[in-house]
XYZ file of C-alpha atoms in Angstrom:
343
model
C 37.120 -32.542 -56.303
C 35.646 -29.777 -54.693
C 38.278 -26.363 -53.733
C 39.336 -26.035 -50.633
C 37.580 -22.860 -48.477
C 39.473 -19.593 -48.843
C 42.497 -19.388 -46.293
C 40.812 -16.130 -44.340
C 37.177 -18.340 -43.694
C 39.695 -21.143 -41.417
C 40.463 -18.799 -39.785
C 37.134 -17.432 -38.770
C 36.085 -21.125 -38.117
C 36.470 -21.082 -34.336
C 35.481 -17.832 -33.756
C 32.051 -18.470 -35.540
C 31.932 -21.928 -33.600
C 32.708 -19.994 -30.356
C 30.062 -17.960 -30.611
C 26.921 -20.414 -31.764
C 28.003 -22.070 -28.519
C 25.707 -21.597 -26.035
C 27.216 -18.832 -22.495
C 29.278 -20.322 -20.112
C 28.335 -19.699 -16.153
C 30.432 -16.929 -15.883
C 29.471 -15.051 -19.430
C 25.877 -15.407 -18.338
C 27.358 -13.671 -14.383
C 29.197 -11.083 -16.058
C 26.252 -9.881 -18.489
C 23.979 -9.267 -15.712
C 26.089 -7.810 -13.712
C 26.686 -5.279 -17.224
C 22.924 -5.036 -17.118
C 22.679 -3.998 -13.395
C 25.339 -1.776 -13.608
C 23.207 0.055 -16.391
C 20.046 0.416 -14.087
C 20.005 3.104 -12.115
C 18.489 1.105 -9.324
C 19.926 -2.105 -9.738
C 16.761 -3.518 -11.049
C 17.325 -5.793 -14.683
C 14.479 -5.608 -17.152
C 13.940 -8.575 -18.930
C 11.551 -9.649 -21.648
C 10.638 -13.131 -23.366
C 13.997 -13.593 -24.736
C 16.175 -12.967 -21.569
C 14.041 -15.105 -19.479
C 15.126 -17.610 -22.107
C 18.454 -16.580 -21.748
C 19.339 -16.345 -18.513
C 16.692 -18.289 -16.223
C 16.022 -20.819 -18.525
C 19.476 -22.271 -18.715
C 20.612 -25.575 -17.178
C 21.938 -25.266 -13.374
C 24.820 -25.853 -14.081
C 25.459 -22.409 -15.951
C 23.185 -20.554 -13.733
C 25.026 -20.659 -10.261
C 22.872 -17.407 -9.912
C 19.543 -16.736 -8.137
C 16.990 -13.869 -9.237
C 13.990 -12.428 -7.093
C 11.405 -11.571 -10.290
C 9.303 -8.958 -9.840
C 6.232 -9.410 -11.751
C 4.641 -5.745 -13.442
C 1.480 -4.512 -15.499
C 1.712 -0.855 -16.454
C -1.839 -1.430 -17.443
C -2.949 -1.714 -13.748
C -1.136 0.870 -12.303
C -4.176 2.649 -11.951
C -5.593 0.349 -9.712
C -5.458 1.224 -6.101
C -5.819 -2.071 -4.324
C -3.252 -3.452 -5.869
C -0.600 -0.946 -5.117
C 1.731 -2.133 -8.412
C 3.772 1.580 -8.461
C 4.237 1.350 -4.604
C 5.212 -2.133 -4.141
C 7.367 -1.649 -8.017
C 9.470 1.291 -5.875
C 9.645 -0.769 -2.616
C 11.226 -3.796 -4.666
C 13.485 -0.520 -6.576
C 14.773 -0.029 -2.504
C 15.127 -3.841 -1.935
C 17.224 -3.869 -4.756
C 19.399 -0.942 -3.891
C 20.204 -1.953 -0.689
C 21.163 -5.745 -1.397
C 23.784 -3.812 -3.858
C 25.128 -1.556 -1.131
C 25.531 -3.918 1.123
C 27.171 -6.892 -1.497
C 28.869 -4.490 -4.095
C 29.236 -6.670 -7.227
C 27.706 -10.038 -5.757
C 26.817 -12.819 -8.302
C 24.641 -14.683 -5.985
C 21.804 -12.802 -6.720
C 19.957 -10.808 -9.363
C 16.920 -8.158 -9.183
C 14.923 -8.382 -11.952
C 11.437 -6.970 -13.020
C 8.781 -8.438 -16.267
C 6.258 -6.225 -17.802
C 2.951 -8.330 -18.587
C 2.607 -6.277 -22.041
C 5.819 -6.906 -23.536
C 6.229 -10.649 -22.147
C 2.831 -12.420 -22.183
C 5.001 -15.794 -22.906
C 6.938 -15.618 -19.779
C 4.140 -15.149 -17.694
C 2.585 -18.017 -18.868
C 5.658 -20.280 -18.562
C 5.287 -18.822 -14.455
C 1.610 -19.504 -14.258
C 0.931 -15.875 -13.003
C -2.621 -15.281 -13.088
C -2.846 -12.004 -10.624
C -0.675 -8.891 -9.633
C 0.962 -8.365 -7.289
C 3.341 -11.179 -7.712
C 7.320 -11.867 -6.982
C 9.469 -14.947 -7.929
C 12.575 -16.627 -6.796
C 14.108 -18.116 -9.455
C 17.167 -20.225 -7.624
C 19.963 -22.724 -9.482
C 18.232 -26.198 -8.222
C 14.939 -24.829 -10.210
C 14.919 -26.542 -13.131
C 11.294 -25.206 -14.354
C 10.370 -21.801 -14.264
C 7.014 -22.743 -13.508
C 8.688 -24.437 -10.328
C 10.239 -21.740 -8.715
C 9.321 -20.030 -5.197
C 6.809 -16.948 -5.273
C 6.561 -14.680 -2.061
C 3.273 -15.361 -0.002
C 1.385 -11.892 -0.037
C 1.951 -11.940 3.899
C 5.737 -10.571 2.789
C 4.194 -7.373 0.960
C 2.608 -6.004 4.292
C 5.674 -4.209 5.391
C 6.792 -3.107 1.761
C 10.737 -3.957 1.544
C 11.499 -4.679 4.789
C 9.158 -8.060 4.905
C 10.383 -8.666 1.086
C 13.865 -8.567 2.819
C 13.226 -10.953 5.267
C 12.289 -13.358 2.663
C 15.227 -12.539 0.204
C 17.509 -13.540 3.454
C 15.371 -17.026 4.782
C 15.296 -18.224 1.339
C 19.063 -17.377 0.076
C 20.611 -17.373 3.260
C 22.450 -13.568 2.181
C 22.125 -10.771 4.244
C 20.185 -7.643 2.467
C 20.836 -5.784 5.727
C 18.825 -2.421 6.767
C 16.614 -0.606 3.982
C 18.412 2.599 2.663
C 15.488 4.544 1.544
C 15.885 8.537 0.131
C 15.422 11.269 2.326
C 12.398 13.269 1.803
C 14.408 16.339 1.144
C 17.494 17.028 -0.747
C 20.353 18.679 0.463
C 19.570 22.000 -1.482
C 15.859 22.100 -0.260
C 17.111 21.915 3.581
C 18.756 24.680 3.163
C 16.364 26.620 1.372
C 13.875 25.922 4.040
C 16.598 26.754 6.851
C 17.039 30.661 5.003
C 12.884 31.025 4.476
C 13.162 30.126 8.620
C 15.487 32.857 9.487
C 13.688 35.327 7.357
C 10.731 34.767 9.064
C 11.620 34.570 12.404
C 10.890 38.829 13.328
C 7.847 38.997 11.015
C 6.765 35.529 13.228
C 8.153 37.768 16.634
C 5.533 40.860 15.763
C 2.707 38.429 15.044
C 2.927 36.724 18.401
C 3.042 39.694 20.145
C 0.466 41.204 18.910
C -1.350 38.378 18.886
C -2.209 37.616 15.347
C -1.019 34.032 14.468
C -3.420 31.432 13.597
C -2.749 29.846 17.036
C -4.832 32.621 19.170
C -7.826 31.874 16.454
C -10.506 29.575 18.070
C -11.841 28.620 14.671
C -8.258 27.024 13.892
C -8.338 25.495 17.590
C -12.257 24.317 16.906
C -11.431 23.154 13.619
C -8.194 20.634 14.917
C -10.403 19.343 17.599
C -13.042 18.102 15.322
C -10.518 16.658 12.904
C -8.913 14.942 15.695
C -12.278 13.327 17.117
C -13.265 12.419 13.525
C -9.509 10.975 12.251
C -10.196 8.831 15.747
C -13.589 8.071 15.636
C -13.180 7.157 11.679
C -10.430 4.007 12.282
C -7.440 6.617 10.226
C -4.819 5.718 12.740
C -5.463 1.652 11.871
C -5.863 2.613 8.461
C -2.779 3.990 7.880
C -0.667 0.909 10.370
C -2.305 -1.304 8.204
C -2.203 0.067 5.079
C -5.958 -0.684 4.426
C -7.033 -0.011 1.075
C -10.015 2.328 0.705
C -12.147 -0.149 -1.447
C -11.738 -3.418 -3.510
C -12.623 -4.073 -6.835
C -15.948 -6.573 -6.623
C -14.169 -10.026 -7.388
C -17.648 -10.953 -9.655
C -17.945 -7.411 -11.355
C -14.539 -5.664 -12.200
C -16.119 -2.416 -13.107
C -17.817 -2.750 -9.455
C -16.215 -1.127 -6.195
C -16.773 -2.655 -2.837
C -17.262 0.151 -0.130
C -18.556 -2.063 2.896
C -16.580 -5.261 3.282
C -19.198 -8.100 5.466
C -17.034 -9.426 7.836
C -15.234 -8.608 11.167
C -11.421 -10.088 9.822
C -11.068 -6.706 7.616
C -12.153 -2.930 7.412
C -11.818 -0.605 4.812
C -11.323 3.023 4.696
C -14.793 3.963 3.467
C -16.370 1.524 6.419
C -14.577 3.948 9.098
C -15.199 6.817 7.186
C -18.976 6.483 7.115
C -19.055 5.264 10.360
C -16.731 8.787 11.769
C -18.985 10.967 9.660
C -22.546 9.865 11.814
C -20.456 10.130 15.013
C -18.874 13.283 14.122
C -22.359 14.402 13.177
C -24.422 13.464 16.273
C -21.246 15.294 18.160
C -22.025 18.649 16.415
C -25.690 18.318 17.144
C -25.363 17.861 20.258
C -22.632 21.146 20.576
C -25.027 23.047 18.533
C -27.983 22.528 21.072
C -26.314 23.081 23.982
C -24.230 25.987 23.085
C -25.897 28.043 20.188
C -29.612 26.879 20.528
C -29.875 27.816 24.007
C -29.324 31.680 22.753
C -32.151 31.274 20.482
C -35.133 33.519 21.387
C -37.439 32.040 19.756
C -39.467 29.447 21.345
C -41.322 27.615 18.568
C -37.437 27.752 16.546
C -36.004 25.813 19.796
C -38.555 23.097 19.502
C -38.631 22.675 15.536
C -34.726 22.513 16.411
C -34.967 19.968 18.849
C -36.952 17.883 16.688
C -34.894 17.716 13.602
C -31.742 17.039 16.066
C -33.573 13.665 17.593
C -34.515 12.883 14.320
C -31.460 13.067 12.768
C -29.516 11.336 15.615
C -32.066 8.604 16.355
C -31.165 8.151 12.193
C -27.237 8.085 12.695
C -27.507 5.919 15.947
C -29.514 3.389 13.712
C -27.218 3.108 10.682
C -24.451 2.010 13.075
C -26.518 0.035 14.912
C -27.367 -1.636 11.588
C -23.834 -1.566 9.736
C -22.376 -3.157 13.241
C -24.731 -5.648 12.822
C -24.838 -6.720 9.388
C -20.820 -6.499 10.264
C -20.178 -8.618 12.605
C -23.446 -9.748 13.961
C -23.683 -7.792 16.936
C -26.647 -6.707 18.058
C -27.965 -4.368 20.662
C -30.896 -5.606 23.122
C -33.259 -3.926 24.728
C -33.677 -4.230 28.704
C -36.443 -2.187 30.539
C -35.809 -1.699 34.445
C -37.630 -4.421 36.739
C -39.188 -1.558 38.185
C -41.024 -0.667 35.030
C -42.726 -3.632 35.062
C -46.239 -3.964 36.211
C -46.259 -7.816 36.791
C -43.506 -7.357 39.254
C -45.540 -5.335 41.121
C -47.317 -6.654 43.957
C -51.242 -6.155 43.524
Protein backbone atom coordinates (compact mmCIF):
# COMPACT_ATOMS: atom_id res chain seq x y z
CA UNK A 1 0.00 0.00 0.00
CA UNK A 2 1.36 3.40 -0.99
CA UNK A 3 2.09 5.86 1.82
CA UNK A 4 -0.35 8.79 2.26
CA UNK A 5 0.85 12.20 1.01
CA UNK A 6 2.04 14.69 3.60
CA UNK A 7 -0.64 16.81 5.24
CA UNK A 8 0.76 20.17 4.02
CA UNK A 9 0.51 18.99 0.38
CA UNK A 10 -3.15 18.16 0.89
CA UNK A 11 -3.74 21.68 2.19
CA UNK A 12 -1.99 23.23 -0.87
CA UNK A 13 -3.84 21.08 -3.40
CA UNK A 14 -6.96 23.34 -3.65
CA UNK A 15 -4.75 26.39 -4.19
CA UNK A 16 -2.80 24.64 -6.94
CA UNK A 17 -6.00 23.58 -8.69
CA UNK A 18 -7.35 27.15 -8.46
CA UNK A 19 -4.18 28.56 -10.01
CA UNK A 20 -4.29 26.02 -12.84
CA UNK A 21 -7.94 26.81 -13.63
CA UNK A 22 -8.62 29.34 -16.40
CA UNK A 23 -9.14 32.92 -15.27
CA UNK A 24 -12.74 34.08 -14.98
CA UNK A 25 -14.29 37.14 -16.59
CA UNK A 26 -13.89 39.30 -13.49
CA UNK A 27 -10.24 38.26 -13.17
CA UNK A 28 -9.46 39.23 -16.79
CA UNK A 29 -11.22 42.59 -16.43
CA UNK A 30 -9.39 43.32 -13.18
CA UNK A 31 -6.06 42.39 -14.75
CA UNK A 32 -6.68 44.62 -17.78
CA UNK A 33 -7.68 47.49 -15.51
CA UNK A 34 -4.44 47.01 -13.57
CA UNK A 35 -2.37 47.06 -16.78
CA UNK A 36 -4.23 50.15 -17.96
CA UNK A 37 -3.52 51.96 -14.70
CA UNK A 38 0.22 51.39 -15.17
CA UNK A 39 0.22 52.90 -18.66
CA UNK A 40 0.65 56.71 -18.80
CA UNK A 41 -1.70 57.02 -21.79
CA UNK A 42 -4.05 54.20 -20.81
CA UNK A 43 -2.98 52.07 -23.81
CA UNK A 44 -2.09 48.49 -22.84
CA UNK A 45 0.85 46.91 -24.64
CA UNK A 46 0.12 43.34 -25.73
CA UNK A 47 2.33 40.50 -26.93
CA UNK A 48 1.56 37.08 -28.40
CA UNK A 49 1.10 35.66 -24.90
CA UNK A 50 -1.25 38.40 -23.67
CA UNK A 51 -3.24 38.31 -26.93
CA UNK A 52 -3.95 34.63 -26.29
CA UNK A 53 -4.90 35.35 -22.68
CA UNK A 54 -7.13 38.38 -23.16
CA UNK A 55 -8.45 38.13 -26.73
CA UNK A 56 -8.63 34.40 -27.47
CA UNK A 57 -10.66 33.54 -24.38
CA UNK A 58 -14.28 32.36 -24.92
CA UNK A 59 -16.96 35.05 -25.01
CA UNK A 60 -18.34 33.91 -21.65
CA UNK A 61 -15.05 34.94 -20.03
CA UNK A 62 -14.51 38.01 -22.25
CA UNK A 63 -17.33 40.50 -21.59
CA UNK A 64 -15.24 43.45 -22.82
CA UNK A 65 -14.15 44.95 -26.13
CA UNK A 66 -10.58 45.84 -27.12
CA UNK A 67 -9.53 48.39 -29.73
CA UNK A 68 -6.13 47.19 -30.93
CA UNK A 69 -3.57 49.35 -32.75
CA UNK A 70 -1.04 47.46 -34.89
CA UNK A 71 2.37 49.09 -34.95
CA UNK A 72 5.79 48.43 -36.49
CA UNK A 73 8.77 50.41 -35.22
CA UNK A 74 10.75 49.58 -38.36
CA UNK A 75 8.21 51.50 -40.48
CA UNK A 76 8.14 54.70 -38.41
CA UNK A 77 10.57 56.29 -40.86
CA UNK A 78 8.12 55.97 -43.78
CA UNK A 79 6.30 59.33 -43.95
CA UNK A 80 3.42 58.07 -46.09
CA UNK A 81 2.24 55.69 -43.33
CA UNK A 82 2.10 58.34 -40.52
CA UNK A 83 2.44 55.59 -37.88
CA UNK A 84 3.97 57.75 -35.09
CA UNK A 85 1.27 60.41 -35.56
CA UNK A 86 -1.54 57.84 -35.61
CA UNK A 87 -0.11 56.13 -32.52
CA UNK A 88 -0.12 59.48 -30.70
CA UNK A 89 -3.71 60.15 -31.78
CA UNK A 90 -4.68 56.64 -30.62
CA UNK A 91 -3.27 57.45 -27.18
CA UNK A 92 -5.27 60.70 -27.10
CA UNK A 93 -8.38 58.70 -27.97
CA UNK A 94 -7.73 56.28 -25.10
CA UNK A 95 -7.02 59.06 -22.61
CA UNK A 96 -10.18 60.96 -23.62
CA UNK A 97 -12.32 57.83 -23.22
CA UNK A 98 -10.87 57.07 -19.78
CA UNK A 99 -11.41 60.66 -18.64
CA UNK A 100 -15.10 60.37 -19.52
CA UNK A 101 -15.46 56.74 -18.38
CA UNK A 102 -13.12 56.28 -15.40
CA UNK A 103 -12.76 52.70 -14.27
CA UNK A 104 -14.72 51.34 -17.23
CA UNK A 105 -14.39 47.62 -17.90
CA UNK A 106 -16.36 47.63 -21.15
CA UNK A 107 -13.65 48.87 -23.53
CA UNK A 108 -9.87 48.75 -23.41
CA UNK A 109 -7.29 50.27 -25.75
CA UNK A 110 -4.17 48.29 -26.62
CA UNK A 111 -1.30 48.20 -29.09
CA UNK A 112 0.90 45.45 -30.49
CA UNK A 113 4.28 45.62 -32.23
CA UNK A 114 5.18 43.53 -35.27
CA UNK A 115 8.79 42.65 -34.37
CA UNK A 116 7.81 41.02 -31.07
CA UNK A 117 4.35 39.67 -31.99
CA UNK A 118 4.49 38.38 -35.56
CA UNK A 119 2.32 35.37 -34.69
CA UNK A 120 -0.54 37.65 -33.62
CA UNK A 121 -0.23 39.69 -36.82
CA UNK A 122 -0.63 36.42 -38.73
CA UNK A 123 -3.64 35.38 -36.64
CA UNK A 124 -5.40 38.67 -37.37
CA UNK A 125 -4.42 38.50 -41.04
CA UNK A 126 -2.73 41.91 -40.96
CA UNK A 127 -0.52 42.49 -44.00
CA UNK A 128 -0.46 46.28 -44.27
CA UNK A 129 -0.34 49.30 -41.96
CA UNK A 130 -1.90 51.44 -40.55
CA UNK A 131 -4.33 48.90 -39.12
CA UNK A 132 -6.75 49.02 -36.17
CA UNK A 133 -9.09 46.22 -35.06
CA UNK A 134 -12.08 46.16 -32.71
CA UNK A 135 -12.45 42.81 -30.92
CA UNK A 136 -15.89 42.50 -29.35
CA UNK A 137 -17.20 39.64 -27.12
CA UNK A 138 -19.25 38.20 -29.99
CA UNK A 139 -16.15 37.75 -32.17
CA UNK A 140 -15.26 34.07 -31.85
CA UNK A 141 -12.00 34.34 -33.83
CA UNK A 142 -9.34 37.02 -34.06
CA UNK A 143 -9.52 37.11 -37.85
CA UNK A 144 -13.29 37.68 -37.59
CA UNK A 145 -12.89 40.92 -35.63
CA UNK A 146 -13.84 44.24 -37.21
CA UNK A 147 -11.22 46.30 -39.02
CA UNK A 148 -11.34 50.09 -38.87
CA UNK A 149 -11.75 51.53 -42.35
CA UNK A 150 -9.01 53.78 -43.73
CA UNK A 151 -11.48 56.69 -43.83
CA UNK A 152 -11.50 56.72 -40.02
CA UNK A 153 -7.86 57.84 -40.04
CA UNK A 154 -8.70 61.03 -41.97
CA UNK A 155 -9.44 63.26 -38.97
CA UNK A 156 -7.19 61.27 -36.67
CA UNK A 157 -8.53 60.81 -33.12
CA UNK A 158 -11.86 62.52 -33.87
CA UNK A 159 -12.80 60.11 -36.66
CA UNK A 160 -11.49 57.15 -34.61
CA UNK A 161 -13.87 58.24 -31.82
CA UNK A 162 -16.79 58.17 -34.26
CA UNK A 163 -15.89 54.59 -35.18
CA UNK A 164 -15.75 53.52 -31.52
CA UNK A 165 -19.07 55.19 -30.64
CA UNK A 166 -20.88 53.73 -33.67
CA UNK A 167 -19.64 50.18 -33.04
CA UNK A 168 -19.74 49.93 -29.24
CA UNK A 169 -22.46 52.39 -28.21
CA UNK A 170 -20.04 53.91 -25.70
CA UNK A 171 -19.46 57.66 -25.62
CA UNK A 172 -15.87 58.79 -26.03
CA UNK A 173 -16.54 62.48 -25.54
CA UNK A 174 -14.44 65.36 -26.87
CA UNK A 175 -10.81 64.60 -27.64
CA UNK A 176 -8.66 66.27 -24.97
CA UNK A 177 -5.41 67.49 -26.51
CA UNK A 178 -2.47 68.75 -24.44
CA UNK A 179 -1.77 72.49 -24.68
CA UNK A 180 1.01 73.64 -26.96
CA UNK A 181 2.77 75.40 -24.08
CA UNK A 182 3.02 74.42 -20.43
CA UNK A 183 2.10 76.80 -17.60
CA UNK A 184 5.75 77.60 -16.83
CA UNK A 185 6.51 78.29 -20.49
CA UNK A 186 3.56 80.69 -20.73
CA UNK A 187 4.76 82.55 -17.60
CA UNK A 188 8.31 82.80 -19.00
CA UNK A 189 7.07 84.12 -22.33
CA UNK A 190 4.89 86.66 -20.53
CA UNK A 191 7.86 87.97 -18.52
CA UNK A 192 10.02 88.23 -21.66
CA UNK A 193 7.21 90.08 -23.43
CA UNK A 194 6.88 92.62 -20.63
CA UNK A 195 10.64 93.19 -20.60
CA UNK A 196 10.75 93.73 -24.37
CA UNK A 197 7.94 96.31 -24.48
CA UNK A 198 10.16 99.41 -23.81
CA UNK A 199 12.73 98.31 -26.40
CA UNK A 200 9.99 97.62 -28.95
CA UNK A 201 8.43 101.06 -28.41
CA UNK A 202 11.82 102.70 -28.92
CA UNK A 203 12.43 100.88 -32.22
CA UNK A 204 8.93 101.68 -33.48
CA UNK A 205 9.45 105.39 -32.81
CA UNK A 206 12.80 105.31 -34.61
CA UNK A 207 11.35 103.30 -37.53
CA UNK A 208 13.85 100.47 -37.22
CA UNK A 209 11.52 97.46 -36.95
CA UNK A 210 11.13 94.66 -39.45
CA UNK A 211 7.74 96.08 -40.37
CA UNK A 212 9.52 99.14 -41.75
CA UNK A 213 11.75 97.05 -44.02
CA UNK A 214 10.28 96.71 -47.51
CA UNK A 215 12.38 93.60 -48.15
CA UNK A 216 10.44 91.80 -45.42
CA UNK A 217 7.13 92.81 -47.04
CA UNK A 218 8.38 91.67 -50.43
CA UNK A 219 9.49 88.29 -49.07
CA UNK A 220 6.15 87.90 -47.29
CA UNK A 221 4.23 88.70 -50.49
CA UNK A 222 6.27 86.13 -52.42
CA UNK A 223 5.63 83.51 -49.74
CA UNK A 224 1.87 84.16 -49.76
CA UNK A 225 1.81 83.99 -53.55
CA UNK A 226 3.82 80.75 -53.68
CA UNK A 227 1.78 79.20 -50.85
CA UNK A 228 -1.43 80.07 -52.69
CA UNK A 229 -0.56 78.81 -56.17
CA UNK A 230 1.21 75.68 -54.91
CA UNK A 231 -1.85 74.36 -53.05
CA UNK A 232 -0.21 74.56 -49.63
CA UNK A 233 -3.48 75.14 -47.78
CA UNK A 234 -5.09 72.24 -49.65
CA UNK A 235 -2.28 69.99 -48.47
CA UNK A 236 -2.67 71.09 -44.84
CA UNK A 237 -6.46 70.58 -44.84
CA UNK A 238 -6.39 67.22 -46.64
CA UNK A 239 -3.17 65.95 -45.00
CA UNK A 240 -1.78 65.09 -48.42
CA UNK A 241 1.64 63.40 -48.37
CA UNK A 242 4.62 65.03 -50.07
CA UNK A 243 5.28 61.82 -52.02
CA UNK A 244 4.31 58.14 -52.14
CA UNK A 245 6.21 54.87 -52.28
CA UNK A 246 5.98 53.00 -55.56
CA UNK A 247 4.01 49.78 -54.97
CA UNK A 248 5.98 47.86 -57.61
CA UNK A 249 9.34 49.11 -56.27
CA UNK A 250 9.40 50.06 -52.53
CA UNK A 251 12.79 51.77 -52.97
CA UNK A 252 11.35 54.21 -55.54
CA UNK A 253 9.45 57.37 -54.60
CA UNK A 254 6.53 58.80 -56.60
CA UNK A 255 6.39 62.62 -56.67
CA UNK A 256 3.75 63.02 -59.40
CA UNK A 257 0.50 61.04 -59.28
CA UNK A 258 -1.41 60.66 -62.53
CA UNK A 259 -5.13 61.20 -62.01
CA UNK A 260 -7.29 64.12 -60.96
CA UNK A 261 -8.54 62.44 -57.79
CA UNK A 262 -5.38 63.06 -55.76
CA UNK A 263 -2.62 65.64 -55.58
CA UNK A 264 0.74 65.18 -53.89
CA UNK A 265 2.59 67.97 -52.14
CA UNK A 266 5.55 67.74 -54.52
CA UNK A 267 3.23 68.35 -57.49
CA UNK A 268 1.86 71.54 -56.02
CA UNK A 269 5.30 72.87 -55.08
CA UNK A 270 6.65 72.15 -58.58
CA UNK A 271 3.81 74.01 -60.30
CA UNK A 272 3.94 76.77 -57.68
CA UNK A 273 7.66 77.21 -58.39
CA UNK A 274 6.97 77.62 -62.13
CA UNK A 275 4.22 80.19 -61.47
CA UNK A 276 6.46 82.11 -59.07
CA UNK A 277 9.36 82.01 -61.51
CA UNK A 278 7.28 83.61 -64.28
CA UNK A 279 5.90 86.20 -61.86
CA UNK A 280 9.39 87.17 -60.66
CA UNK A 281 10.64 87.53 -64.25
CA UNK A 282 7.74 89.80 -65.15
CA UNK A 283 8.37 91.88 -62.04
CA UNK A 284 12.06 92.11 -62.94
CA UNK A 285 11.27 93.28 -66.47
CA UNK A 286 8.76 95.92 -65.39
CA UNK A 287 10.70 97.30 -62.39
CA UNK A 288 14.40 96.61 -62.96
CA UNK A 289 15.10 96.05 -66.63
CA UNK A 290 13.54 99.38 -67.62
CA UNK A 291 16.23 101.13 -65.56
CA UNK A 292 19.09 99.50 -67.49
CA UNK A 293 20.65 101.97 -69.94
CA UNK A 294 22.25 99.42 -72.29
CA UNK A 295 19.84 98.57 -75.11
CA UNK A 296 21.78 95.41 -75.91
CA UNK A 297 21.46 94.19 -72.31
CA UNK A 298 17.73 94.88 -72.37
CA UNK A 299 17.28 92.88 -75.56
CA UNK A 300 19.33 89.95 -74.29
CA UNK A 301 17.43 89.91 -70.97
CA UNK A 302 14.06 90.06 -72.76
CA UNK A 303 15.01 87.12 -75.00
CA UNK A 304 16.03 85.12 -71.91
CA UNK A 305 12.79 86.01 -70.10
CA UNK A 306 10.70 85.00 -73.14
CA UNK A 307 12.55 81.68 -73.49
CA UNK A 308 12.34 80.77 -69.81
CA UNK A 309 8.71 81.93 -69.60
CA UNK A 310 7.76 79.83 -72.65
CA UNK A 311 9.46 76.79 -71.08
CA UNK A 312 7.72 77.28 -67.71
CA UNK A 313 4.25 77.75 -69.22
CA UNK A 314 4.79 74.75 -71.50
CA UNK A 315 5.72 72.61 -68.48
CA UNK A 316 2.57 73.65 -66.58
CA UNK A 317 0.38 72.86 -69.60
CA UNK A 318 2.11 69.49 -70.07
CA UNK A 319 1.68 68.51 -66.40
CA UNK A 320 -1.98 69.55 -66.43
CA UNK A 321 -2.64 67.50 -69.56
CA UNK A 322 -0.75 64.48 -68.18
CA UNK A 323 -2.62 64.56 -64.88
CA UNK A 324 -6.17 65.46 -65.93
CA UNK A 325 -6.27 64.89 -69.69
CA UNK A 326 -7.30 68.51 -70.25
CA UNK A 327 -5.60 70.13 -73.22
CA UNK A 328 -5.35 73.75 -74.35
CA UNK A 329 -6.34 74.55 -77.94
CA UNK A 330 -5.21 77.55 -79.95
CA UNK A 331 -7.93 79.62 -81.58
CA UNK A 332 -7.13 82.27 -84.19
CA UNK A 333 -9.37 85.29 -84.66
CA UNK A 334 -11.68 84.78 -87.61
CA UNK A 335 -10.48 88.08 -89.11
CA UNK A 336 -7.00 86.56 -89.46
CA UNK A 337 -8.21 83.80 -91.72
CA UNK A 338 -7.55 84.74 -95.32
CA UNK A 339 -10.24 82.49 -96.68
CA UNK A 340 -12.90 84.39 -94.73
CA UNK A 341 -12.18 87.60 -96.62
CA UNK A 342 -14.01 88.16 -99.93
CA UNK A 343 -11.74 88.09 -102.98
